[in-house]
Short mmCIF file of C-alpha atoms in Angstrom, two decimals:
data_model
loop_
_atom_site.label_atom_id
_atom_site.label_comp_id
_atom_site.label_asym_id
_atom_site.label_seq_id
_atom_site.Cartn_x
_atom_site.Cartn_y
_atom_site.Cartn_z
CA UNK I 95 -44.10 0.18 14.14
CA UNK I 96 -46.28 -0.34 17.10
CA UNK I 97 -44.96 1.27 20.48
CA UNK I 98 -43.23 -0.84 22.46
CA UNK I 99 -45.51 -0.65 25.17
CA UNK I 100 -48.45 -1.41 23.23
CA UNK I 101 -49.90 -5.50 23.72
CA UNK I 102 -52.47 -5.39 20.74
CA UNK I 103 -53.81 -8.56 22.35
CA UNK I 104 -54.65 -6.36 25.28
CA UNK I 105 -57.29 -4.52 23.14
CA UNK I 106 -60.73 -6.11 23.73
CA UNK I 107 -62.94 -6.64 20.91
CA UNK I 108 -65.90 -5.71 23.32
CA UNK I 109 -66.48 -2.76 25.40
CA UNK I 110 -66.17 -0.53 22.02
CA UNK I 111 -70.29 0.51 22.81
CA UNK I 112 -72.28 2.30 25.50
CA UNK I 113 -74.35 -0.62 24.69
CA UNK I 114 -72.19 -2.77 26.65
CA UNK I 115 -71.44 0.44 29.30
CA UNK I 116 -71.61 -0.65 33.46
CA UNK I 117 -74.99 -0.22 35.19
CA UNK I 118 -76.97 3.47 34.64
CA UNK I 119 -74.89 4.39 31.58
CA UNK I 120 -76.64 4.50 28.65
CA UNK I 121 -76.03 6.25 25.50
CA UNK I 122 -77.37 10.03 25.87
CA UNK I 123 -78.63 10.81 22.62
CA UNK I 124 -80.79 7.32 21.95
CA UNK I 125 -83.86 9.38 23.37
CA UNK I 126 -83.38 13.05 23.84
CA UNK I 127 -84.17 15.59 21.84
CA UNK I 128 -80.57 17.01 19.65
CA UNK I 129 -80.98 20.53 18.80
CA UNK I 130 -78.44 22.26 15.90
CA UNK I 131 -76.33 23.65 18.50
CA UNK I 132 -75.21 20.51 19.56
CA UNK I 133 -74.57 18.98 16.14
CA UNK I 134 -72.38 21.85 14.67
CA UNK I 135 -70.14 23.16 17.74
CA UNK I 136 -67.00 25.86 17.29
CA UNK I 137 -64.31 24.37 18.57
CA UNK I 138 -60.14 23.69 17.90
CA UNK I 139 -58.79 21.04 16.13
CA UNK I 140 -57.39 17.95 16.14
CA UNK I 141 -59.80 15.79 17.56
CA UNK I 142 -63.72 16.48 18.46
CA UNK I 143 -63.67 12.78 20.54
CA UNK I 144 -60.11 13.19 21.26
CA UNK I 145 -59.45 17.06 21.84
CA UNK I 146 -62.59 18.79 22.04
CA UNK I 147 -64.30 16.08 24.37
CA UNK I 148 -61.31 15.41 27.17
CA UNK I 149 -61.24 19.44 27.43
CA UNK I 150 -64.97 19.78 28.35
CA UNK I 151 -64.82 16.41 30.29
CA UNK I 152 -61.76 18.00 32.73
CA UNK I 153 -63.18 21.30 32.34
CA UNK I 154 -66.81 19.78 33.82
CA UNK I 155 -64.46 17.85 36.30
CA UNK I 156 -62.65 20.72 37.91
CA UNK I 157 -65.50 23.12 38.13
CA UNK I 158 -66.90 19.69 40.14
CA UNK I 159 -64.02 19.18 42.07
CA UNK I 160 -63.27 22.83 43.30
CA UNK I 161 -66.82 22.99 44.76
CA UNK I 162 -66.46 20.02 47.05
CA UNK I 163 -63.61 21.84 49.00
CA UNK I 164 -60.17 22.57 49.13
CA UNK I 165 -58.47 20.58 46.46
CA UNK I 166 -54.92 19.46 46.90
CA UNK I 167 -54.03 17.61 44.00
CA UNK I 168 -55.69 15.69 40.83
CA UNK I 169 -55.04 13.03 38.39
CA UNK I 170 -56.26 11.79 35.50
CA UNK I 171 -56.09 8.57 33.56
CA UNK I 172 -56.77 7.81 29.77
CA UNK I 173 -58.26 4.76 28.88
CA UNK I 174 -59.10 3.13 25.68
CA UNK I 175 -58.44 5.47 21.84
CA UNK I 176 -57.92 7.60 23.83
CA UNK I 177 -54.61 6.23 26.10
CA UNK I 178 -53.53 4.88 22.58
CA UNK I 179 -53.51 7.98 19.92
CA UNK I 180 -54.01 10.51 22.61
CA UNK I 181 -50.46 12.19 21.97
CA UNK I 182 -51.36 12.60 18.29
CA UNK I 183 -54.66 13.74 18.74
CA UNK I 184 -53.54 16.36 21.19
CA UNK I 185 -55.63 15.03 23.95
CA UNK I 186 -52.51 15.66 26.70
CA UNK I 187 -53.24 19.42 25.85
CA UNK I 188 -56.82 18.97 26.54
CA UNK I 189 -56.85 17.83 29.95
CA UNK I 190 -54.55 20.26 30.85
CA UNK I 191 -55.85 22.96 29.55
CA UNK I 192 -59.52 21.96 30.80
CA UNK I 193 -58.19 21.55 34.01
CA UNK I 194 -56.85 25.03 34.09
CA UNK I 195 -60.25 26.54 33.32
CA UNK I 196 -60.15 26.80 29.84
CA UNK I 197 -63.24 25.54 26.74
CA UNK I 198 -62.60 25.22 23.18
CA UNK I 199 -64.92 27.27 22.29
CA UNK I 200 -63.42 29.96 23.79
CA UNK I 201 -59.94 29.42 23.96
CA UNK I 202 -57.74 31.39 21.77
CA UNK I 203 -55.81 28.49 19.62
CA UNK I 204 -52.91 31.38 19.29
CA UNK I 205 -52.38 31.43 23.33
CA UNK I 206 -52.05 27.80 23.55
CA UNK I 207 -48.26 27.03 22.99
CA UNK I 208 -47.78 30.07 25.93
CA UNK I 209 -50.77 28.52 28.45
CA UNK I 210 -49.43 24.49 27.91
CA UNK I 211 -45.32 26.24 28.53
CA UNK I 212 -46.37 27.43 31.94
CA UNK I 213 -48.42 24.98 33.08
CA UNK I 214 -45.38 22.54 32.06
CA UNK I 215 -42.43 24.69 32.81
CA UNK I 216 -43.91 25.73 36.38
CA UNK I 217 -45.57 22.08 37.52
CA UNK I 218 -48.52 24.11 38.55
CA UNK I 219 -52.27 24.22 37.50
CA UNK I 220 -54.25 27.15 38.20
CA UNK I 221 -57.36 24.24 38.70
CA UNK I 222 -60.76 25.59 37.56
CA UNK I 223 -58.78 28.92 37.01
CA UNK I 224 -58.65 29.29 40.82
CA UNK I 225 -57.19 26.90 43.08
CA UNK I 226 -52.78 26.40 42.28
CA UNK I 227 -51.74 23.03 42.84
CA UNK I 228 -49.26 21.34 41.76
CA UNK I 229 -49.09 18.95 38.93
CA UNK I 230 -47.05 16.86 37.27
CA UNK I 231 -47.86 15.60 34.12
CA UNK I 232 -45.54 12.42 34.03
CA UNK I 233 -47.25 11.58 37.35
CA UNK I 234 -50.37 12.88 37.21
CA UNK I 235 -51.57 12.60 33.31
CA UNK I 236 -51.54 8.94 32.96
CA UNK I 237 -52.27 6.87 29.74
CA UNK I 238 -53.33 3.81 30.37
CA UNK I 239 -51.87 2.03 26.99
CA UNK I 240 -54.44 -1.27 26.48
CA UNK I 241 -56.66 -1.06 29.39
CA UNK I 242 -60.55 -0.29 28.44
CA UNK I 243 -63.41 0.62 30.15
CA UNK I 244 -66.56 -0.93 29.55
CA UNK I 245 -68.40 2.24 28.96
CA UNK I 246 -66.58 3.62 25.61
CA UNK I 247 -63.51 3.47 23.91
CA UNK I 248 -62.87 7.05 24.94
CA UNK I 249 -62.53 6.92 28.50
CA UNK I 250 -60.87 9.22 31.42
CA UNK I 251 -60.73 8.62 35.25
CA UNK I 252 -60.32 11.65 37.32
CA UNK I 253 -59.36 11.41 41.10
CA UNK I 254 -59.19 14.60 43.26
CA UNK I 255 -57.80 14.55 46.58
CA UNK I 256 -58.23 17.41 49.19
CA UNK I 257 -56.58 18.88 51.90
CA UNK I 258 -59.02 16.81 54.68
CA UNK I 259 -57.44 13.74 53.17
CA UNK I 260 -61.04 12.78 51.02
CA UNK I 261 -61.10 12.41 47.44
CA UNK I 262 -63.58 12.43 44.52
CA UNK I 263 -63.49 10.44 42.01
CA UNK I 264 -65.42 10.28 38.33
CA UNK I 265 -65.36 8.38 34.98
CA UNK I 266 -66.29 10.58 32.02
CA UNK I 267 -66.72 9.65 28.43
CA UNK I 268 -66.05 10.86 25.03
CA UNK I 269 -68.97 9.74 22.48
CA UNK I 270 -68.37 11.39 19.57
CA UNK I 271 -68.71 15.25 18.08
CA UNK I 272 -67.45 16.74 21.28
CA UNK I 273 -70.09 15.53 23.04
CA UNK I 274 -69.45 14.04 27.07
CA UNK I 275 -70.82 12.00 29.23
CA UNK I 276 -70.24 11.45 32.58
CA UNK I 277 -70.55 7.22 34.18
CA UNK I 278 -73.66 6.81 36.24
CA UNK I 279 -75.19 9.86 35.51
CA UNK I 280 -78.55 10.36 34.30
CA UNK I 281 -79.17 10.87 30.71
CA UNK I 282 -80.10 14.93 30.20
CA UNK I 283 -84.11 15.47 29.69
CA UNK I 284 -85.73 18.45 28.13
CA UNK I 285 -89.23 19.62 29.63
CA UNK I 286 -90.65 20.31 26.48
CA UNK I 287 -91.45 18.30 23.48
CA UNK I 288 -90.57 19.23 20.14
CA UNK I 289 -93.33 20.05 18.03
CA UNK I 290 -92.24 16.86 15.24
CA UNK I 291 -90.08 14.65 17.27
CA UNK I 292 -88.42 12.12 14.67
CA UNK I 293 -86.20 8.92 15.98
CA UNK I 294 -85.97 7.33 11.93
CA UNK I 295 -85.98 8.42 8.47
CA UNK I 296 -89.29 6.88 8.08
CA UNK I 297 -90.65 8.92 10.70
CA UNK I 298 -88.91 11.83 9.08
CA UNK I 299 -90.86 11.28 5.62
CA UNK I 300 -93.98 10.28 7.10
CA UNK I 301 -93.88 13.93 9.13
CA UNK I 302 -92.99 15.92 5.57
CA UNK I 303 -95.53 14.17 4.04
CA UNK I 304 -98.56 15.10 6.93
CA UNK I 305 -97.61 18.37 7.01
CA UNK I 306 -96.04 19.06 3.69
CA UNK I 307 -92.71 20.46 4.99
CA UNK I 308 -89.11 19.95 3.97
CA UNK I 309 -87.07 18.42 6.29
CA UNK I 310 -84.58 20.67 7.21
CA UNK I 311 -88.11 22.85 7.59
CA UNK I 312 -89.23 20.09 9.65
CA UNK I 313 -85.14 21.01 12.17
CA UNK I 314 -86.21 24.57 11.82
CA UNK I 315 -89.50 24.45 13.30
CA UNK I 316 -88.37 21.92 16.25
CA UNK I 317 -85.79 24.70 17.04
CA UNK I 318 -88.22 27.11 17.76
CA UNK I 319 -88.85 24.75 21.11
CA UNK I 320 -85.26 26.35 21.99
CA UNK I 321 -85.23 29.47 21.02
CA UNK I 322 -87.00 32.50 18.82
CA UNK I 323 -86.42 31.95 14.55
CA UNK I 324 -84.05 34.91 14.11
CA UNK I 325 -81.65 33.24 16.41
CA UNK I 326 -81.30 30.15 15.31
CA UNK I 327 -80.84 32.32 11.97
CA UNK I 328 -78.21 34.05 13.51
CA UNK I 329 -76.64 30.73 14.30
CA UNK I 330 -76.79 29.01 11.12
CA UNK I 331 -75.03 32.35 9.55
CA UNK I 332 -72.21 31.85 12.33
CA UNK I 333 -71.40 28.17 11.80
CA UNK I 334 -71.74 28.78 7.89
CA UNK I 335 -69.24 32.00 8.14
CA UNK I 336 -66.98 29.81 10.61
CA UNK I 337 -66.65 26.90 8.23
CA UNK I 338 -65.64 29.36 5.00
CA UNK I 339 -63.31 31.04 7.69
CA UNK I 340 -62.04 27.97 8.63
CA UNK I 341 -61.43 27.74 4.51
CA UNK I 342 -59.85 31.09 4.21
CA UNK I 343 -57.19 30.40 6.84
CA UNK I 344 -56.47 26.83 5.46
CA UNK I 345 -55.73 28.08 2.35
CA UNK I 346 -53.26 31.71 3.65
CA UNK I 347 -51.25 29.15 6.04
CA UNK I 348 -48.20 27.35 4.74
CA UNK I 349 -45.67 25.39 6.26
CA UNK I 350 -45.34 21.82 8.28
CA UNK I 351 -48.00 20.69 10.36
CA UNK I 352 -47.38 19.39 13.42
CA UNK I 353 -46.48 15.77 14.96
CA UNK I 354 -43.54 14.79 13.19
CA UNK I 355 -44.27 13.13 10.13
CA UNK I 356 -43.43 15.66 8.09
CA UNK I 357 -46.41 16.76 6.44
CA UNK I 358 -46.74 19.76 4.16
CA UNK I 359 -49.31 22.31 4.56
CA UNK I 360 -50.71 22.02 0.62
CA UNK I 361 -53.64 24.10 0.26
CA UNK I 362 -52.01 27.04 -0.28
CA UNK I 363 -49.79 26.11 -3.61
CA UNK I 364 -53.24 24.03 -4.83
CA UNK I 365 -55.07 27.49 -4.43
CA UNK I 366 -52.38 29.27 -6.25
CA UNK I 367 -52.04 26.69 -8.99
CA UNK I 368 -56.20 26.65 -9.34
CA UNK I 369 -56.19 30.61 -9.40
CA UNK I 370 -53.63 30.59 -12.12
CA UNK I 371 -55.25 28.50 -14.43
CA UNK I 372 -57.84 30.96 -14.52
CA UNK I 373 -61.39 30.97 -15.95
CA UNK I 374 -62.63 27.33 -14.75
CA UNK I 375 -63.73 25.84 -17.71
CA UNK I 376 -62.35 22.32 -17.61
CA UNK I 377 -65.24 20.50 -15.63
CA UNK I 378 -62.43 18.86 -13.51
CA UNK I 379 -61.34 22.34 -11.85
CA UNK I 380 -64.82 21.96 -9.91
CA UNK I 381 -63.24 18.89 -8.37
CA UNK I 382 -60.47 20.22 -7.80
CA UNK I 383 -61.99 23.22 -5.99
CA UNK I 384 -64.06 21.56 -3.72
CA UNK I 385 -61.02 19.05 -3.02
CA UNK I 386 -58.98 21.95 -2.59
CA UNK I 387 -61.78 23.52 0.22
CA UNK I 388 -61.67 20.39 2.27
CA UNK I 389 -58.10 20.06 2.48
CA UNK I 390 -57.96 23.41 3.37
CA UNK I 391 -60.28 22.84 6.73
CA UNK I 392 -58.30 19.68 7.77
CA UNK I 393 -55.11 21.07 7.12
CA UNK I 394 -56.30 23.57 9.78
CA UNK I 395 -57.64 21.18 12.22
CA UNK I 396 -54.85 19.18 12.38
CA UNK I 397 -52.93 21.92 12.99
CA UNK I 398 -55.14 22.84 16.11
CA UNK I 399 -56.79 25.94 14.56
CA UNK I 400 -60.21 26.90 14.90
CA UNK I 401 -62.81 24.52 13.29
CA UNK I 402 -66.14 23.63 13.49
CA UNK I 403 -67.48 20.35 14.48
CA UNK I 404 -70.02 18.87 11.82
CA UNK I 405 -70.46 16.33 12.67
CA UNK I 406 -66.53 15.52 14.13
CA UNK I 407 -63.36 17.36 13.95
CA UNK I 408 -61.65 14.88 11.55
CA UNK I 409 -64.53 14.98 9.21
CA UNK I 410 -64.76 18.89 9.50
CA UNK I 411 -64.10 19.21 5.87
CA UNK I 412 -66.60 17.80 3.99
CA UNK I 413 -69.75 19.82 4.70
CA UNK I 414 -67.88 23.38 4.62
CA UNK I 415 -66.70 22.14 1.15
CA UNK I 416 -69.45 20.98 -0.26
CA UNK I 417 -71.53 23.94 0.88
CA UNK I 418 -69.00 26.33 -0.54
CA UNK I 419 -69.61 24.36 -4.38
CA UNK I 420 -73.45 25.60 -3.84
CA UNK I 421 -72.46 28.60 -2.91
CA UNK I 422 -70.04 28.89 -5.75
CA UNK I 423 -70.87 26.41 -8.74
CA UNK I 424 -74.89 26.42 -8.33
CA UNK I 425 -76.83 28.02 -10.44
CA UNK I 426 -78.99 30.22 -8.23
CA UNK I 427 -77.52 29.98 -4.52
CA UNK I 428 -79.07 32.33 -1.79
CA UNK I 429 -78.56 32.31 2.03
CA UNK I 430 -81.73 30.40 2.84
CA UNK I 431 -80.71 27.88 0.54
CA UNK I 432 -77.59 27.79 2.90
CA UNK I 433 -79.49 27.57 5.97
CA UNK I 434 -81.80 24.90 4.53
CA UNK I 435 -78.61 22.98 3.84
CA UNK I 436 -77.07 22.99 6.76
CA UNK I 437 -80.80 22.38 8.55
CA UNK I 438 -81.20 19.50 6.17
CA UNK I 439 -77.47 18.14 7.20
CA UNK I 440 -77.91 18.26 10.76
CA UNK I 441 -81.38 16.20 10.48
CA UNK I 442 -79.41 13.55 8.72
CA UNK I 443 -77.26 13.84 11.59
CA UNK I 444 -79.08 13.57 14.52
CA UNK I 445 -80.43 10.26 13.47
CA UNK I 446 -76.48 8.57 13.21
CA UNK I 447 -76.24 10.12 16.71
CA UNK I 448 -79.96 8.52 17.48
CA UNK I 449 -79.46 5.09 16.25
CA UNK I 450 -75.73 4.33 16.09
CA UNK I 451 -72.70 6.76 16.72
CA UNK I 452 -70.42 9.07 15.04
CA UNK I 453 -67.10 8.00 17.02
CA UNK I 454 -64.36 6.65 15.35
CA UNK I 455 -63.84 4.54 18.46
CA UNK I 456 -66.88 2.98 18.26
CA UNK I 457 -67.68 3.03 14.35
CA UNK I 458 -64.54 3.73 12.63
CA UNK I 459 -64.02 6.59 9.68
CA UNK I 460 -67.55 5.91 8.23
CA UNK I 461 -68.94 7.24 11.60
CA UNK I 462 -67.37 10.13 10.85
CA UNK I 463 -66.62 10.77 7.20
CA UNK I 464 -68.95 8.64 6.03
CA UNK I 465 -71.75 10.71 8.30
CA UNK I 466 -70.51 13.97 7.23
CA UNK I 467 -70.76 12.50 3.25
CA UNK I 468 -74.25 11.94 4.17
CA UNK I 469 -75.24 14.71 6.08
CA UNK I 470 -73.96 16.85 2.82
CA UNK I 471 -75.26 15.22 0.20
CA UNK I 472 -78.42 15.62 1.62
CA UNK I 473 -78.17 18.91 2.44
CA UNK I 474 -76.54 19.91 -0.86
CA UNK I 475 -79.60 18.04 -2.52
CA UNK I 476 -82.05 19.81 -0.20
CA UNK I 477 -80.44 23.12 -1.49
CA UNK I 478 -81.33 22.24 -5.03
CA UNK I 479 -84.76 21.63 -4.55
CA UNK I 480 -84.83 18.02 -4.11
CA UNK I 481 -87.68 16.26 -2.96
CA UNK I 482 -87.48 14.51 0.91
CA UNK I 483 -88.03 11.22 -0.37
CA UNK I 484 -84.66 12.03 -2.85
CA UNK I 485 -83.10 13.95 0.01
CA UNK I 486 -83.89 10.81 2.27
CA UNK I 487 -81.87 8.62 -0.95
CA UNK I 488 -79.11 11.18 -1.29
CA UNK I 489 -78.39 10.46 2.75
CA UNK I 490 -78.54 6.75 1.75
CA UNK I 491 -76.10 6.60 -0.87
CA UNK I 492 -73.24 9.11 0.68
CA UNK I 493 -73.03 6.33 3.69
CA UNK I 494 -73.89 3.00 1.78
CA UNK I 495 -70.70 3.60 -0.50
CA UNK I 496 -68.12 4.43 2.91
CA UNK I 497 -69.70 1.55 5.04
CA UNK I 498 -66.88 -0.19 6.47
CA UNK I 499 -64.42 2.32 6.30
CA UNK I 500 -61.71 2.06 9.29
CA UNK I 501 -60.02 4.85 11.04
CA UNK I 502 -56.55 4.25 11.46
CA UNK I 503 -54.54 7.20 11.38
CA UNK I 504 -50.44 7.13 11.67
CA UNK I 505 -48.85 7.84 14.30
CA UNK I 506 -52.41 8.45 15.85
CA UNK I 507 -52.31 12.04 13.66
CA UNK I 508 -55.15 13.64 12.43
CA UNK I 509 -53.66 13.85 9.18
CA UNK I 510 -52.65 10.76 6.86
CA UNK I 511 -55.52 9.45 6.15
CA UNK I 512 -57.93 11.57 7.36
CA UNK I 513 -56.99 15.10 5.60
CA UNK I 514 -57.14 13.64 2.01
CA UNK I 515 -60.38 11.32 3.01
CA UNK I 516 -62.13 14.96 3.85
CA UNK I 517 -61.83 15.36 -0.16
CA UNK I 518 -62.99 12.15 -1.10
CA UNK I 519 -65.70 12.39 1.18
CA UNK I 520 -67.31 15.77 -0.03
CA UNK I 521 -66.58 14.49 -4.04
CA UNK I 522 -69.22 11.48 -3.31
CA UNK I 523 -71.67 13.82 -1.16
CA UNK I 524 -71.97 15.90 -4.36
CA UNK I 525 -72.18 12.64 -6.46
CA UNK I 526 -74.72 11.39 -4.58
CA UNK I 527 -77.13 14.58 -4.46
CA UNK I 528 -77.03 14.43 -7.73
CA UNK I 529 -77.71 10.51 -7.99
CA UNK I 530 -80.49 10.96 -5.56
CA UNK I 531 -81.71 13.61 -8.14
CA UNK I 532 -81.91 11.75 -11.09
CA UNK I 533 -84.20 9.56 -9.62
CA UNK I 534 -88.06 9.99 -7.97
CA UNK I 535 -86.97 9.02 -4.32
CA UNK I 536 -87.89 5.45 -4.83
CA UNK I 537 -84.70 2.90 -3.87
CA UNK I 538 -84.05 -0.28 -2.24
CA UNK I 539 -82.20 0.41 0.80
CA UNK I 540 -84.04 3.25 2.94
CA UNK I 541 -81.83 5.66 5.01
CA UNK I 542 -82.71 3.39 7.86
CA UNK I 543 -81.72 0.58 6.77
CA UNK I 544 -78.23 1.68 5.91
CA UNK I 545 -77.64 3.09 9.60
CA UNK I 546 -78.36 0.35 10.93
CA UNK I 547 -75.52 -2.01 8.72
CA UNK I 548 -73.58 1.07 9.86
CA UNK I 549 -73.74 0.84 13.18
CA UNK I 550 -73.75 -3.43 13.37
CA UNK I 551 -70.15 -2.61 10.82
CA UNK I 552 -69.00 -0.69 13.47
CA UNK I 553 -69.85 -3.35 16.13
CA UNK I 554 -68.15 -6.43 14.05
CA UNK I 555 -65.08 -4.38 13.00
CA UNK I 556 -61.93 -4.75 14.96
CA UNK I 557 -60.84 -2.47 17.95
CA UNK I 558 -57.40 -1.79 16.18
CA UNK I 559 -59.09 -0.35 13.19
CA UNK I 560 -60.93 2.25 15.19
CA UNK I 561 -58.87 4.98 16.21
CA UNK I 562 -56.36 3.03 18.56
CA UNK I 563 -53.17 2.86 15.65
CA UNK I 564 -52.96 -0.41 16.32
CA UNK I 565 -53.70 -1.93 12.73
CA UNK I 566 -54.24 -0.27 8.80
CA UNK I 567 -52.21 2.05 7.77
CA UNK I 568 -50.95 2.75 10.79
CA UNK I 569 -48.37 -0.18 11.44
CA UNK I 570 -48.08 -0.67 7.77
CA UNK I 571 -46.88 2.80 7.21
CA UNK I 572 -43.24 3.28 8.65
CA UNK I 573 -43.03 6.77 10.18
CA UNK I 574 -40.44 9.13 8.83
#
């Protein structure tokens, strides 16, 4: 059942694409340079567009805010996905807690019932961690149900007004991974150039094949424009020990996540029935392993724990899973071939975030677990010593076989569909490594190719089948 509220006719078909955005908005990552610290971000769960994003956005807006002078009260309105599923996608908590000062990559997910309860309980903000003013959520946390702004889907409005009787006022964005932007501001530039800038696949393969690197080499050796080799080590080592955290704790917790429908916590019996069957001989237990790894990461993101983003939140199962079956069911894994999987992934990455989008407002699910398939089956093939050319078809076939898919979660939850699509979505990255593998690299649709019907998918497809619960399974489903 749709709220009542909610006019679905009120949803525009348009204004879903910072193509469309007002006057000097255009979308950041078309022409910058992406490094791997971008792509795969430690953060909290539900929501990278939803959660993540809004935090950072009214972080960014009360650092802003407290500068310009004595601040006597804000507001902030929700616009677009972000008005509609924002309750289920905890993006309430967000702005609060970004308002008070607080990032997720640094909050502690355990403190957060105790810092939302005195925010709430007191009608005070602590804004920017320094100025207290009071606030009042029903009045000052608005969701705009059906109203969109032409930039994105995922829109907020902040308004501050100060003590001198001015006010500041700023539009911010939420594009997808985590990643902000704020309306009228100038893209970001970087005043260096990578050593092998690539915009395309084709420009990818033509680079490997003039210098005879890989391409998650190819990441590698652009990241030294950022920083020294040994850290960027150091960083693929934390994001890979994150994600099988992230796995550890998914599978220990038990219990009912939260929201209210009802949903049981299942990784934990599925681990315990797995263990007992012991030795895993029946080829099917590797299925059921690596299904078993990405339900334990969403499980865990939907129940706000501590995640990381690759390339979203709601698709943060698929590569930790499918990295784990190298790690685990490969013949001959080693940490570098780890690192060059996760280098090779976030290539694959940065050219959805180059040439269309990975937000489920703007693409649907195969922006999001249809990237993350792709991003792992290439990275899983680049692990096994695949060529680039089949690394480049590997990419191809984990999106050409989720192109369409919607993202319509019930009762705007990260959870039904999205924690079971995590498992389907690392099974056909492994399928497709392998595909990719069987052949010499030479296929009809190119990598290219494929974004693109991804991204013009994403542009036909109807606003209430991407993340607004206003169509799918979402009003089909009755809520218990």
């Amino acid at each position: 059942m749709l709220p009542p509220d909610i006019d679905t006719a009120a949803a525009p078909e348009a204004a879903n694409s910072l193509a469309d955005a007002a006057p000097g908005t255009t979308r950041p990552d078309a022409t910058r340079a992406i490094s791997l610290t971008e792509l795969f971000t430690i953060g909290i769960g539900p929501s990278s567009s939803h959660t993540v994003g809004p935090m950072r956005a009214a972080f960014a807006f009360a650092a802003d805010a407290v500068e310009r002078g004595t601040v006597a009260s804000v507001q902030c309105e929700l616009f677009g996905s972000l008005a509609l599923t924002g309750i289920g996608h905890a993006t309430d908590m967000a702005i609060l807690l970004g308002l008070a000062g607080h990032q997720p990559e640094t909050v502690d997910p355990d403190a957060i019932p105790a810092l939302l309860a005195e925010i709430r309980e007191s009608g005070r903000i602590a804004l920017a961690g320094q100025i207290d003013i009071a606030f009042d959520e029903a009045s000052h946390l608005l969701f705009r149900r059906g109203q969109f702004l032409a930039g994105h889907a995922n829109a907020m409005r902040f308004t501050a007004t100060y003590a001198d009787g001015g006010s500041h006022q700023a539009t911010w964005f939420s594009i997808g991974g985590g990643a902000i932007c704020r309306e009228g501001a100038e893209p970001a530039r970087i005043n260096f150039t990578l050593p092998h800038p690539f915009s395309s696949a084709a420009e990818l393969l033509a680079i490997g094949e003039a210098t005879g690197m890989s391409v998650g080499e190819i990441v590698a050796r652009n990241e030294l424009a950022w920083r020294p080799e040994a850290e960027t080590a150091g960083f693929l080592d934390a994001v890979r020990a994150a994600m099988l955290g992230c796995i550890t704790r998914g599978i220990a917790a038990e219990g009912m996540l939260p929201g209210g429908l009802h949903v049981r916590r299942r990784a934990r019996d599925m681990h315990a029935r797995l263990v007992a069957r012991g030795p895993r001989s029946d080829p099917s237990a590797v299925f059921e392993w690596v299904s078993l790894w990405a339900l334990a990461v969403n499980e865990e993101n939907a129940a706000g724990g501590r995640v990381v983003t690759a390339p979203t939140n709601g698709a943060a199962g698929v590569i930790p899973a499918v990295l784990k079956y190298y790690e685990v069911f490969t013949a001959t894994p080693t940490p570098a071939g780890s690192r060059l999987f996760l280098t090779t992934a976030a290539a694959i990455g940065f050219l959805y975030k180059k040439r269309a989008s990975i937000s489920a407002a703007e693409m649907g699910c195969q922006g999001e677990v249809g990237v993350a398939c792709s991003m792992a089956a290439a990275g899983l093939a680049a692990a096994l010593g695949a060529t680039n050319a089949q690394i480049e078809n590997a990419a191809e076939i984990g999106m050409e076989h989720n192109l369409g898919l919607t993202c319509d979660p019930i009762g705007g939850l990260v959870q039904i569909p999205c924690i079971e699509r995590n498992t389907m979505g690392a099974i056909k990255a492994i399928n497709a490594a392998y595909l990719a593998m069987h052949g010499d690299g030479r296929h009809i649709v190119s990598l290219d190719a494929v974004i693109e019907t991804m991204r013009q998918t994403g542009e036909d497809m109807r606003s209430k089948y991407k993340e607004t619960s206003l169509g799918g399974l979402a009003v089909n489903v009755v809520e218990c």
